[in-house]
mmCIF file of C-alpha atoms in Angstrom:
data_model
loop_
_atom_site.group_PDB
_atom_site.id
_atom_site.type_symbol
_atom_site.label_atom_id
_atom_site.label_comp_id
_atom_site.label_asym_id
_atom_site.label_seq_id
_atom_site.Cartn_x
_atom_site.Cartn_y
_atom_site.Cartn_z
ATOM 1 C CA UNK Y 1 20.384 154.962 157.968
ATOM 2 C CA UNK Y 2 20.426 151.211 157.016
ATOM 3 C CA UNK Y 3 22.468 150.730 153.657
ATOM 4 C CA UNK Y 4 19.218 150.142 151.519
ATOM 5 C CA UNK Y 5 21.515 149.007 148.354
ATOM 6 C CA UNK Y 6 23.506 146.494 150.312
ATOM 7 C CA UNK Y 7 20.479 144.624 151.525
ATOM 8 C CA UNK Y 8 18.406 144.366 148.643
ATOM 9 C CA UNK Y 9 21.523 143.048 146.827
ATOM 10 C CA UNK Y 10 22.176 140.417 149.764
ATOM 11 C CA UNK Y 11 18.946 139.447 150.169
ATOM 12 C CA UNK Y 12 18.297 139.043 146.480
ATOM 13 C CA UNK Y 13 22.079 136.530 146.484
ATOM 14 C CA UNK Y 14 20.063 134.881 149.285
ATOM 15 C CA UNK Y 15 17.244 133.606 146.934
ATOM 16 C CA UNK Y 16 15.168 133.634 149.921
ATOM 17 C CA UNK Y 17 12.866 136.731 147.995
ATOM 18 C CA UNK Y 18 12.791 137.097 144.584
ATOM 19 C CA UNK Y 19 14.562 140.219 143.613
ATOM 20 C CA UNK Y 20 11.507 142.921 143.418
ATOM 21 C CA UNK Y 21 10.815 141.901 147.164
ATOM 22 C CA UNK Y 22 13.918 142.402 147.773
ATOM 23 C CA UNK Y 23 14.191 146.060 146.571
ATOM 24 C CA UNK Y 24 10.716 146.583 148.454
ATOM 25 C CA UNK Y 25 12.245 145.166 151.730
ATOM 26 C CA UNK Y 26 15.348 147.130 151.212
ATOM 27 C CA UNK Y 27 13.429 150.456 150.108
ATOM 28 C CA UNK Y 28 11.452 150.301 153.368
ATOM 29 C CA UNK Y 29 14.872 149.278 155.392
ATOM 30 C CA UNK Y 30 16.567 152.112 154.164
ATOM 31 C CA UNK Y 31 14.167 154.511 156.006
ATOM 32 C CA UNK Y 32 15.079 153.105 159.420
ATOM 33 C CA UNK Y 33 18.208 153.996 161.655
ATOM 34 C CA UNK Y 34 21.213 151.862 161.338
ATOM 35 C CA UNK Y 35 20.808 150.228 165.293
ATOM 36 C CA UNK Y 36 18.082 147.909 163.840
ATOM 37 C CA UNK Y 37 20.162 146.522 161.276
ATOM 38 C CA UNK Y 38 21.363 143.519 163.343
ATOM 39 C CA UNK Y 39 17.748 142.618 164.113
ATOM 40 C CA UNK Y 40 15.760 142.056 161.093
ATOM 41 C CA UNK Y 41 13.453 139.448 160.446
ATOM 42 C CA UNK Y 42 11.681 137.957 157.677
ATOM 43 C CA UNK Y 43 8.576 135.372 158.490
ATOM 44 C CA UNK Y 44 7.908 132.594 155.653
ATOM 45 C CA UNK Y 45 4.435 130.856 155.241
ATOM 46 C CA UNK Y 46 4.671 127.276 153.826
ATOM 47 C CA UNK Y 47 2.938 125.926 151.304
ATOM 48 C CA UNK Y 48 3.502 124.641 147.716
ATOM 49 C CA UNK Y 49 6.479 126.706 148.011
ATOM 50 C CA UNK Y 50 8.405 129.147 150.733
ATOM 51 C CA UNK Y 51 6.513 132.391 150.513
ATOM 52 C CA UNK Y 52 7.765 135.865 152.701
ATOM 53 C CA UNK Y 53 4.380 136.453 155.092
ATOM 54 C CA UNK Y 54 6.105 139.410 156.853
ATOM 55 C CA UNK Y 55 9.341 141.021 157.444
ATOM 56 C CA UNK Y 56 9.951 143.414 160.844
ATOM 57 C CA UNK Y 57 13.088 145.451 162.641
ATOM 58 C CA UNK Y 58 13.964 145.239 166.561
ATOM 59 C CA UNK Y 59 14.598 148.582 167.856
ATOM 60 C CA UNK Y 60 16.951 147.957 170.587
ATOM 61 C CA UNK Y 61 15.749 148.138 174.068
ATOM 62 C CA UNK Y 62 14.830 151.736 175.381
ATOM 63 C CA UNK Y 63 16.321 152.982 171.863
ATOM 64 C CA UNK Y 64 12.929 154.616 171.000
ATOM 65 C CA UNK Y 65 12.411 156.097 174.500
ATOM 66 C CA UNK Y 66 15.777 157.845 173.835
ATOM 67 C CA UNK Y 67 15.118 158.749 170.307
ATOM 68 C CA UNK Y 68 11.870 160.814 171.634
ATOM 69 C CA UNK Y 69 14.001 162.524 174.216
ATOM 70 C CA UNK Y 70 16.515 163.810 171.989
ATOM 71 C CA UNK Y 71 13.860 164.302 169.512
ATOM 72 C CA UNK Y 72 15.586 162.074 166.839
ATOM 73 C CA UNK Y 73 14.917 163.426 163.623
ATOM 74 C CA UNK Y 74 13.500 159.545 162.433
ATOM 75 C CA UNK Y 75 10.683 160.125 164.668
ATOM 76 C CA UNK Y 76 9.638 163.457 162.603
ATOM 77 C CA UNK Y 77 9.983 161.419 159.283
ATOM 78 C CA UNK Y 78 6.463 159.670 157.491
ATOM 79 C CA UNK Y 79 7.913 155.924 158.307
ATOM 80 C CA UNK Y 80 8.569 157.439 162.322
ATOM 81 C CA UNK Y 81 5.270 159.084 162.354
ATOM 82 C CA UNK Y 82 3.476 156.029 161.479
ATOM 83 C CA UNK Y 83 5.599 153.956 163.877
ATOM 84 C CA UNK Y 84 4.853 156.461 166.919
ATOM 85 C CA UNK Y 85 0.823 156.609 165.947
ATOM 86 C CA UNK Y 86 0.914 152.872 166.145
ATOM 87 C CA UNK Y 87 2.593 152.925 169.367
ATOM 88 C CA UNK Y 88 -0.037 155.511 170.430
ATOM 89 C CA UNK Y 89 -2.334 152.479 170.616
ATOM 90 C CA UNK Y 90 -0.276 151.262 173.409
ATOM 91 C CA UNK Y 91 -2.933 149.068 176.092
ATOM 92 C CA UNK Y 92 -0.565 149.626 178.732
ATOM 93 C CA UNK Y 93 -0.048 153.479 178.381
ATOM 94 C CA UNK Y 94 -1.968 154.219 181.728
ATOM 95 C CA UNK Y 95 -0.225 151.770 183.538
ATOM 96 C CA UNK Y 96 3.071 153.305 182.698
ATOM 97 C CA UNK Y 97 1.767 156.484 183.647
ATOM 98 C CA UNK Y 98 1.619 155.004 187.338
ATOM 99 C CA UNK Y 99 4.132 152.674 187.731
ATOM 100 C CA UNK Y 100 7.865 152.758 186.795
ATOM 101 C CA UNK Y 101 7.845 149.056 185.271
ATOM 102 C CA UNK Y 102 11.590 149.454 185.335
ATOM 103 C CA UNK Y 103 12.558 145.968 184.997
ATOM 104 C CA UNK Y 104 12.156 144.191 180.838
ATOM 105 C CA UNK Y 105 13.821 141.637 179.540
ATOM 106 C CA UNK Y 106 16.863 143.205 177.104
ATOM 107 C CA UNK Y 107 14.934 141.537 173.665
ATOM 108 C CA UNK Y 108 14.391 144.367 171.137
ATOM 109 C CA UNK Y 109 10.850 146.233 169.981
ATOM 110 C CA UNK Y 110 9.713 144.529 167.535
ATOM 111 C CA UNK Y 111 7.750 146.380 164.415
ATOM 112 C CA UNK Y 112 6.157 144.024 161.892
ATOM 113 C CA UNK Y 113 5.221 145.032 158.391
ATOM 114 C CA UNK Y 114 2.451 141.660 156.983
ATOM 115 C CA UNK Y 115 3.997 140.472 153.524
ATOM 116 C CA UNK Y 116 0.907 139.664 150.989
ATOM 117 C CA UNK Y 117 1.335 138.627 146.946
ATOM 118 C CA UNK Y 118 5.248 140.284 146.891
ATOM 119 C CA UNK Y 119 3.649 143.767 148.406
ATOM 120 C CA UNK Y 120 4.590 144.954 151.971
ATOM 121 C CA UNK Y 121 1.617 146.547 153.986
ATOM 122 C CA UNK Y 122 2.622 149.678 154.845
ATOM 123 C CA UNK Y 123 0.481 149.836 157.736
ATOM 124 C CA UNK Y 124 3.194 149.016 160.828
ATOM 125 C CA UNK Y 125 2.146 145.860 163.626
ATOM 126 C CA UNK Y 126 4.036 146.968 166.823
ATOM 127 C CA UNK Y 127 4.284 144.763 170.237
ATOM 128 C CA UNK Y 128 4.005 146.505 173.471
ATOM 129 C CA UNK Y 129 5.919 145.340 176.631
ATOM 130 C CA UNK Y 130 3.950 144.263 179.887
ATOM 131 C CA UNK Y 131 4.090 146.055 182.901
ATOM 132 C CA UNK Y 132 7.476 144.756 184.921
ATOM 133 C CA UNK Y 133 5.008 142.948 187.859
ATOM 134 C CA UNK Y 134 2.728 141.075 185.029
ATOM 135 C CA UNK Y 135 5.337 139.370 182.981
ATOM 136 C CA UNK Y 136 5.309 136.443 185.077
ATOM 137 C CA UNK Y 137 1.927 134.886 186.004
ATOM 138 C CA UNK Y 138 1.530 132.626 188.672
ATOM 139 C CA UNK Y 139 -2.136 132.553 189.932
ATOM 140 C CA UNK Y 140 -5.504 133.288 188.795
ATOM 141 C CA UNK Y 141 -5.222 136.669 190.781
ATOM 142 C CA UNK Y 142 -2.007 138.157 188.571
ATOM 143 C CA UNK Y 143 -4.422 136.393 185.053
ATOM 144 C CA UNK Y 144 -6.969 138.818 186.615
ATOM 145 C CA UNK Y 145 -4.798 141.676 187.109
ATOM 146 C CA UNK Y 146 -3.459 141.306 183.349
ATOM 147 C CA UNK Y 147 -6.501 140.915 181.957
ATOM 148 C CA UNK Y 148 -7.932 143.533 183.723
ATOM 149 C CA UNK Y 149 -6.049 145.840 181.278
ATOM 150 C CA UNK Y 150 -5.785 144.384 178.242
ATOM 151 C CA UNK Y 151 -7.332 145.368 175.060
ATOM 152 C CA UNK Y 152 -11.289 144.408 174.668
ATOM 153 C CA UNK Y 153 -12.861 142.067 176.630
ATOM 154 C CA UNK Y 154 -10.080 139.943 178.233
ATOM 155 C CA UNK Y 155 -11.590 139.774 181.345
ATOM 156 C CA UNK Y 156 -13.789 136.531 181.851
ATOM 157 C CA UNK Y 157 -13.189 135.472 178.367
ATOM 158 C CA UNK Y 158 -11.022 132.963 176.358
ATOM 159 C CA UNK Y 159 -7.856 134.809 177.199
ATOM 160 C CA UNK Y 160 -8.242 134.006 180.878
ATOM 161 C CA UNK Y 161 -9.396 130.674 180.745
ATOM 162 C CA UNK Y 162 -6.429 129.558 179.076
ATOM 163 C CA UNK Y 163 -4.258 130.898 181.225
ATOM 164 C CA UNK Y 164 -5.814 129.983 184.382
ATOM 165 C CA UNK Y 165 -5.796 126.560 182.723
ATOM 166 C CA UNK Y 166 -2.130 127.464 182.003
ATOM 167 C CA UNK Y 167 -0.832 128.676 185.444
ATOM 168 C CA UNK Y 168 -2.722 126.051 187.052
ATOM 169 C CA UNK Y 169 0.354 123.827 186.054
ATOM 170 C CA UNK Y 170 3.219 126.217 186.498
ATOM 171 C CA UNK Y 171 4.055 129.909 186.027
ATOM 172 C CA UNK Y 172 3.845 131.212 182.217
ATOM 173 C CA UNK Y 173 5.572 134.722 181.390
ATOM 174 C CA UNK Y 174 3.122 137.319 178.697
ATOM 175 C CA UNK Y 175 6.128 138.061 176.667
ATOM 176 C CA UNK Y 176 4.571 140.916 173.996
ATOM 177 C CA UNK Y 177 1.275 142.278 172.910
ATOM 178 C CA UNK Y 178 0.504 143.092 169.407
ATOM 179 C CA UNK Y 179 -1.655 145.189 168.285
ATOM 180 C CA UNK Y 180 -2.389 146.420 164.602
ATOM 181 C CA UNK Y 181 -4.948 149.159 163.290
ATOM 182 C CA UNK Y 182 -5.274 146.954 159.831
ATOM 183 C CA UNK Y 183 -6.693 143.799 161.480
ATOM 184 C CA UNK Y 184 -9.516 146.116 162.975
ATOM 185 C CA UNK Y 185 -11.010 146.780 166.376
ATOM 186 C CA UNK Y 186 -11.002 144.647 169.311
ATOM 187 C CA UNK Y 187 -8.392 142.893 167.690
ATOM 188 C CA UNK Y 188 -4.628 141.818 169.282
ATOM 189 C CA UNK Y 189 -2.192 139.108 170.136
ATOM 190 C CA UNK Y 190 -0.626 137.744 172.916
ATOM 191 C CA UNK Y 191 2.549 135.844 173.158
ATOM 192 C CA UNK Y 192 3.240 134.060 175.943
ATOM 193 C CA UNK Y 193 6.306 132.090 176.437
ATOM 194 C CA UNK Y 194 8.534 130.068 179.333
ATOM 195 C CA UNK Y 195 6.016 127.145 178.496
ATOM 196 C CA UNK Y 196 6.778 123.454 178.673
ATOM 197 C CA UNK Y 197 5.110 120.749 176.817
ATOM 198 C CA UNK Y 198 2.208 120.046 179.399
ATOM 199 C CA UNK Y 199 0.984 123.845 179.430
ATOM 200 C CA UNK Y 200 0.838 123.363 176.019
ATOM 201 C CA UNK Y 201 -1.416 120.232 175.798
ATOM 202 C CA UNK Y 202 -3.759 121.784 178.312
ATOM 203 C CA UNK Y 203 -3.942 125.171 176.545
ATOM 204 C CA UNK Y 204 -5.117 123.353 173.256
ATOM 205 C CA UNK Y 205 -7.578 120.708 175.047
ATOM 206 C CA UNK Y 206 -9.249 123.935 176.988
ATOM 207 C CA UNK Y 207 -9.735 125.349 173.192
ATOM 208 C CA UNK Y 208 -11.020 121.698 171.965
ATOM 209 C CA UNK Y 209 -8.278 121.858 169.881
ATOM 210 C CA UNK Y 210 -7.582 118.048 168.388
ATOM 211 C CA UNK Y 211 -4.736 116.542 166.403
ATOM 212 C CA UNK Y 212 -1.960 118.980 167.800
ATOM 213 C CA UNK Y 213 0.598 116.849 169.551
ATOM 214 C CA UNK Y 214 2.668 116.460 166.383
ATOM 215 C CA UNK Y 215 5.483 119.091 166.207
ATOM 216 C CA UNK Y 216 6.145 118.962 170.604
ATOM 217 C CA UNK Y 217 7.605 115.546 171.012
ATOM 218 C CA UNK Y 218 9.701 116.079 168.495
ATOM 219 C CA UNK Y 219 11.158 119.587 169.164
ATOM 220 C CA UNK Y 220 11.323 118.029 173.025
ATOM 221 C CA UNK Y 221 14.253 115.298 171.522
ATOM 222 C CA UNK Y 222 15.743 118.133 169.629
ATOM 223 C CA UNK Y 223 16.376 120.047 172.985
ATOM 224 C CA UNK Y 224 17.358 116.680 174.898
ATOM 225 C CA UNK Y 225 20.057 116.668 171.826
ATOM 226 C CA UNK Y 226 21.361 120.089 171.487
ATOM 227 C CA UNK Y 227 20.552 122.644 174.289
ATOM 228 C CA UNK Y 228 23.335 124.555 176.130
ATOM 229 C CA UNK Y 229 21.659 127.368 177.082
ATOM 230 C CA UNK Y 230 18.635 128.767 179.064
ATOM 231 C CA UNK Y 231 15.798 130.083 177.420
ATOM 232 C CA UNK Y 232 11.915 129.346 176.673
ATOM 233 C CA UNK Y 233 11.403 125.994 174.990
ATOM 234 C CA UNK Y 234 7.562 126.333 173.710
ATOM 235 C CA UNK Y 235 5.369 129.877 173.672
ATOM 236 C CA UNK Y 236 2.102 130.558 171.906
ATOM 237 C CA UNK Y 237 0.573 133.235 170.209
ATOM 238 C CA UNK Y 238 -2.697 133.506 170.181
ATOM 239 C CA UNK Y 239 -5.290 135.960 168.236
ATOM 240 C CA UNK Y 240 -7.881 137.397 170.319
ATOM 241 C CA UNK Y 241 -11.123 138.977 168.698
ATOM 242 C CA UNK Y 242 -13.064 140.834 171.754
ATOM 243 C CA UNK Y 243 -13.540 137.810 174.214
ATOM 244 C CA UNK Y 244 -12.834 134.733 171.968
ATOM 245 C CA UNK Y 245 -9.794 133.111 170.864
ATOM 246 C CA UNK Y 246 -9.757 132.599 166.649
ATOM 247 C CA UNK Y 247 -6.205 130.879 166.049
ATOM 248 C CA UNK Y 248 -3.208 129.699 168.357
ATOM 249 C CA UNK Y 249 0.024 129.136 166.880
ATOM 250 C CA UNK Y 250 2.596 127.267 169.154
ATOM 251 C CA UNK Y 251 6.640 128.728 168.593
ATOM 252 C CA UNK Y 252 8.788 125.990 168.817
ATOM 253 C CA UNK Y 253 11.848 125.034 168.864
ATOM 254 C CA UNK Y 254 14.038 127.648 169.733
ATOM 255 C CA UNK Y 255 16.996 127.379 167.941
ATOM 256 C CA UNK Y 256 18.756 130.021 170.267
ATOM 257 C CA UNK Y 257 18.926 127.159 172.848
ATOM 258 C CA UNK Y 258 22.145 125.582 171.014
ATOM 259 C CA UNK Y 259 24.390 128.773 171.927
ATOM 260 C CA UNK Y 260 26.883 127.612 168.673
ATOM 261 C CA UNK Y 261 24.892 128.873 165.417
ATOM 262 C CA UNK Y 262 27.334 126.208 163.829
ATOM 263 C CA UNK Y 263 26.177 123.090 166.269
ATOM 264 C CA UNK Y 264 22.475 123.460 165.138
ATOM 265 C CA UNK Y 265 22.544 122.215 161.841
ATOM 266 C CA UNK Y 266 22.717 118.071 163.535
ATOM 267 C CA UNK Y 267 19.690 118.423 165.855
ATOM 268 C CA UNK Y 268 17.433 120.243 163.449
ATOM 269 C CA UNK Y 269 18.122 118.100 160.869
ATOM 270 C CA UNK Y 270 16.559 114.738 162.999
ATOM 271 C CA UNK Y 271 14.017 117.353 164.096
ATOM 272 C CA UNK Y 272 12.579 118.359 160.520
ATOM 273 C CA UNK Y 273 12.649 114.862 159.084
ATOM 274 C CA UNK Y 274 11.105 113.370 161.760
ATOM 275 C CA UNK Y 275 8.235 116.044 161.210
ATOM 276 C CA UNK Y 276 8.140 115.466 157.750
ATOM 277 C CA UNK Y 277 7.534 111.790 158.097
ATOM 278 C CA UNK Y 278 4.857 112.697 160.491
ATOM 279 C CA UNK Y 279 3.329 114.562 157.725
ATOM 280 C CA UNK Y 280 3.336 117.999 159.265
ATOM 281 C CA UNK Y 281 5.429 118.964 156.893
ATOM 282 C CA UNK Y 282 6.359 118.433 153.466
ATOM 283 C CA UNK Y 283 10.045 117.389 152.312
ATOM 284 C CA UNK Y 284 10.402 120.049 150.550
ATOM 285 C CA UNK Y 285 9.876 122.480 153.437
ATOM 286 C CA UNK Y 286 11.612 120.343 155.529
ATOM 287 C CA UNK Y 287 14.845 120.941 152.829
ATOM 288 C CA UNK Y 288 14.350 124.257 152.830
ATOM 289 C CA UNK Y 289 14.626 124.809 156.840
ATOM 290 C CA UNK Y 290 17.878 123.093 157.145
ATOM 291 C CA UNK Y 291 19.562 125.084 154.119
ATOM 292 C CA UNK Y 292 18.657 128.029 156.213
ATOM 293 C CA UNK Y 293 19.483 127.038 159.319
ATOM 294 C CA UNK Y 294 22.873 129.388 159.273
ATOM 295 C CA UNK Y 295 24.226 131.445 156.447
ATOM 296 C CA UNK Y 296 26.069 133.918 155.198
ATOM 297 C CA UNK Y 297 25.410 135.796 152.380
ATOM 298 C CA UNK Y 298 28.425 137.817 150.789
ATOM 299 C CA UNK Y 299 28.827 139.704 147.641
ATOM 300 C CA UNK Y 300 31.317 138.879 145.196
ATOM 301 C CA UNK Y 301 32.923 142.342 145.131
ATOM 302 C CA UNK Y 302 32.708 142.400 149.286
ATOM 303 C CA UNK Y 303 31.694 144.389 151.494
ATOM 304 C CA UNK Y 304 28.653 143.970 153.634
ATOM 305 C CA UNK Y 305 27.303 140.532 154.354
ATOM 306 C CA UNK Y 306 24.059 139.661 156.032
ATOM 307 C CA UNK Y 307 23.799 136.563 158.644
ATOM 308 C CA UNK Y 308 20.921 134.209 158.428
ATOM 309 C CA UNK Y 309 19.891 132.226 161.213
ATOM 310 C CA UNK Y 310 16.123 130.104 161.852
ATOM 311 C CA UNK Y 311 15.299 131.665 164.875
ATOM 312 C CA UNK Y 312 12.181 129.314 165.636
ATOM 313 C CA UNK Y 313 9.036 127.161 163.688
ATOM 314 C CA UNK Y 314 5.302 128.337 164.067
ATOM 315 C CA UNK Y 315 2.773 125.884 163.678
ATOM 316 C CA UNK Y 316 -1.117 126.917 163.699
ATOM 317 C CA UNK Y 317 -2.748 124.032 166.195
ATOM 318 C CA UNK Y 318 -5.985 125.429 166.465
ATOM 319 C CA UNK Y 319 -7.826 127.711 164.360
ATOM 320 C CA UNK Y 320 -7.426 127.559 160.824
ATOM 321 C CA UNK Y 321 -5.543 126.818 158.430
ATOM 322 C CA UNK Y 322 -4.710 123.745 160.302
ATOM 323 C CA UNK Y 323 -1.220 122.937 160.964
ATOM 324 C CA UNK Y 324 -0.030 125.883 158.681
ATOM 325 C CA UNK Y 325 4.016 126.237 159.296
ATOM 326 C CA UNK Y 326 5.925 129.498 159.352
ATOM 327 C CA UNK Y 327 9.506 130.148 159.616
ATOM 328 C CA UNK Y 328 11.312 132.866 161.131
ATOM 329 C CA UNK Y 329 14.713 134.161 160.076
ATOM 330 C CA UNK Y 330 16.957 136.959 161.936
ATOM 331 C CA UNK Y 331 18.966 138.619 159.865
ATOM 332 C CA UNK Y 332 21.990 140.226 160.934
ATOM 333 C CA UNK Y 333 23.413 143.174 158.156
ATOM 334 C CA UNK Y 334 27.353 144.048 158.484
ATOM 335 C CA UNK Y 335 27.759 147.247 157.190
ATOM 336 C CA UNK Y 336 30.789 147.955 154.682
ATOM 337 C CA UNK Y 337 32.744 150.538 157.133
ATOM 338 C CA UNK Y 338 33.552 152.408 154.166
ATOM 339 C CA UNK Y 339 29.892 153.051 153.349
ATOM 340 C CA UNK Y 340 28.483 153.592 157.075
ATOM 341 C CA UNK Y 341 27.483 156.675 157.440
ATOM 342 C CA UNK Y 342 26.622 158.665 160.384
ATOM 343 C CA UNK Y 343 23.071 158.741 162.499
#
């Protein structure tokens, strides 16, 4: 299992939690297998100050598929029961039962635990994969045939107008589907990604979104700077209650785009002050991202060390609150070989 000690004693060096978060994160850590360990995440709200809104793990792909066939002794545990009756809820289970959807993309499956006053919820948010012929939309048909199957009352709704309004510019790819028993029925979110900047635009003028052009042009120049590799530039994710859209957050940048962790420090800089002077956000958040755009995080006796790496910003451009910014931060934990033990 993850070293539980070793992370709450990182993360605390980090100052990114204070130290009684820290022990909860790493208490709750500790329970999972050690393959996660490299994909951690915490997500941090903005406000007054930097506050932890969530923290999550990244099962690597097909790991949990394996871990039910060899009947891994995790899933028999109270933290892998909960995990497998949230995955129960899965809106794609009958599809799967049809087709073979053998073909993903390699990212991990991501389990989200919401972050409120210093307390984690207990109560695990887990993102399904799409079926293999539905992750890239292209028409209104393949909208229809998505929608067709998604939780509630996608069909003819919100959901579908945007992204006929969507594909009617270019193909978008539905990248995960969240869905969480604590936010109540009829509830879920959708990310899609593999956007550009005019998708976007006509996304949020379909919603009647207004004032929401602020963070794109910017993270645009930052990409024009800095990117050497391929990957998504905007996505959104967007809350769905029955038929109608309550909040869409656009994901952007990327920082993954800039392949050298150590080259990103330049463009994000230009990126966050010219966002700050905008207004969208404040300098002291805009401080904040770029001492966390990379670091490492040792202990003074050694040992394991955790990597920390702004992954991408989240900015709320319709619903409300207005404009509220998140961070997220991978985390990458380095076990001390002499303290790994076996799975």
């Amino acid at each position: 299992m993850i070293d539980h000690d070793a992370l709450t004693q990182l993360l605390g060096a980090s100052g990114i939690v204070d130290p009684a978060l820290a022990q909860q994160v790493g208490i709750l850590a500790g329970r999972f297998p050690m393959p996660v360990q490299r994909d951690l995440f915490l997500e941090i709200e903005f406000g007054d100050e930097a506050v932890p809104a969530g923290f999550g793990v990244g099962f690597p792909a097909g790991a949990l598929d394996r871990f039910r066939a060899l009947q891994h002794p995790f899933l028999t545990s109270a933290l892998g029961q909960s995990l497998e009756a949230a995955f129960a809820d899965d809106p794609f289970a009958a599809d799967h039962r049809e087709h073979l959807n053998l073909f993903g993309d390699p990212d991990p499956d991501w389990v989200e635990y919401d972050v409120s006053n210093d307390r984690i919820d207990a109560t695990p948010f887990v993102f399904f994969r799409l079926p293999s012929r539905l992750r890239r939309l292209a028409n209104a048909q393949e909208v229809r045939a998505l929608c067709a199957i998604l939780p509630g009352e996608a069909e003819n709704g919100d959901f579908e107008r945007l992204l006929n309004r969507i594909v009617a510019l270019g193909p978008a790819s539905p990248y995960r589907i969240g869905v969480a028993r604590s936010r109540g029925a009829g509830w879920w979110r959708a990310i899609v990604t593999d956007l550009d900047r005019e998708q976007v635009v006509v996304a949020l003028e379909g919603l009647g979104a207004s004032d929401y052009k602020g963070p794109l042009g910017p993270a645009l120049r930052l990409y024009e700077q800095g990117m050497d590799r391929s990957g998504a530039r905007f996505a959104l994710s967007i809350d769905v209650l029955d038929d109608r859209i309550t909040a869409v957050d656009v994901e952007c940048p990327f920082l993954f785009r800039i392949a050298n962790p150590e080259a990103r420090a330049g463009p994000l800089s230009n990126y966050v002050r010219e966002i700050a002077d905008l207004g969208i956000v404040s300098g002291a958040t805009a401080a904040w991202t770029r001492d966390n755009v990379v670091r490492d995080v040792r202990l003074p006796q050694g040992g394991a060390s955790l990597k920390i790496m702004l992954h991408h910003l989240k900015f709320r451009l319709f619903g409300q609150p207005h404009l509220r910014t998140k961070a997220y931060l991978h985390l990458g934990l380095t076990s001390d070989p002499a303290t790994v033990a076996v799975t």
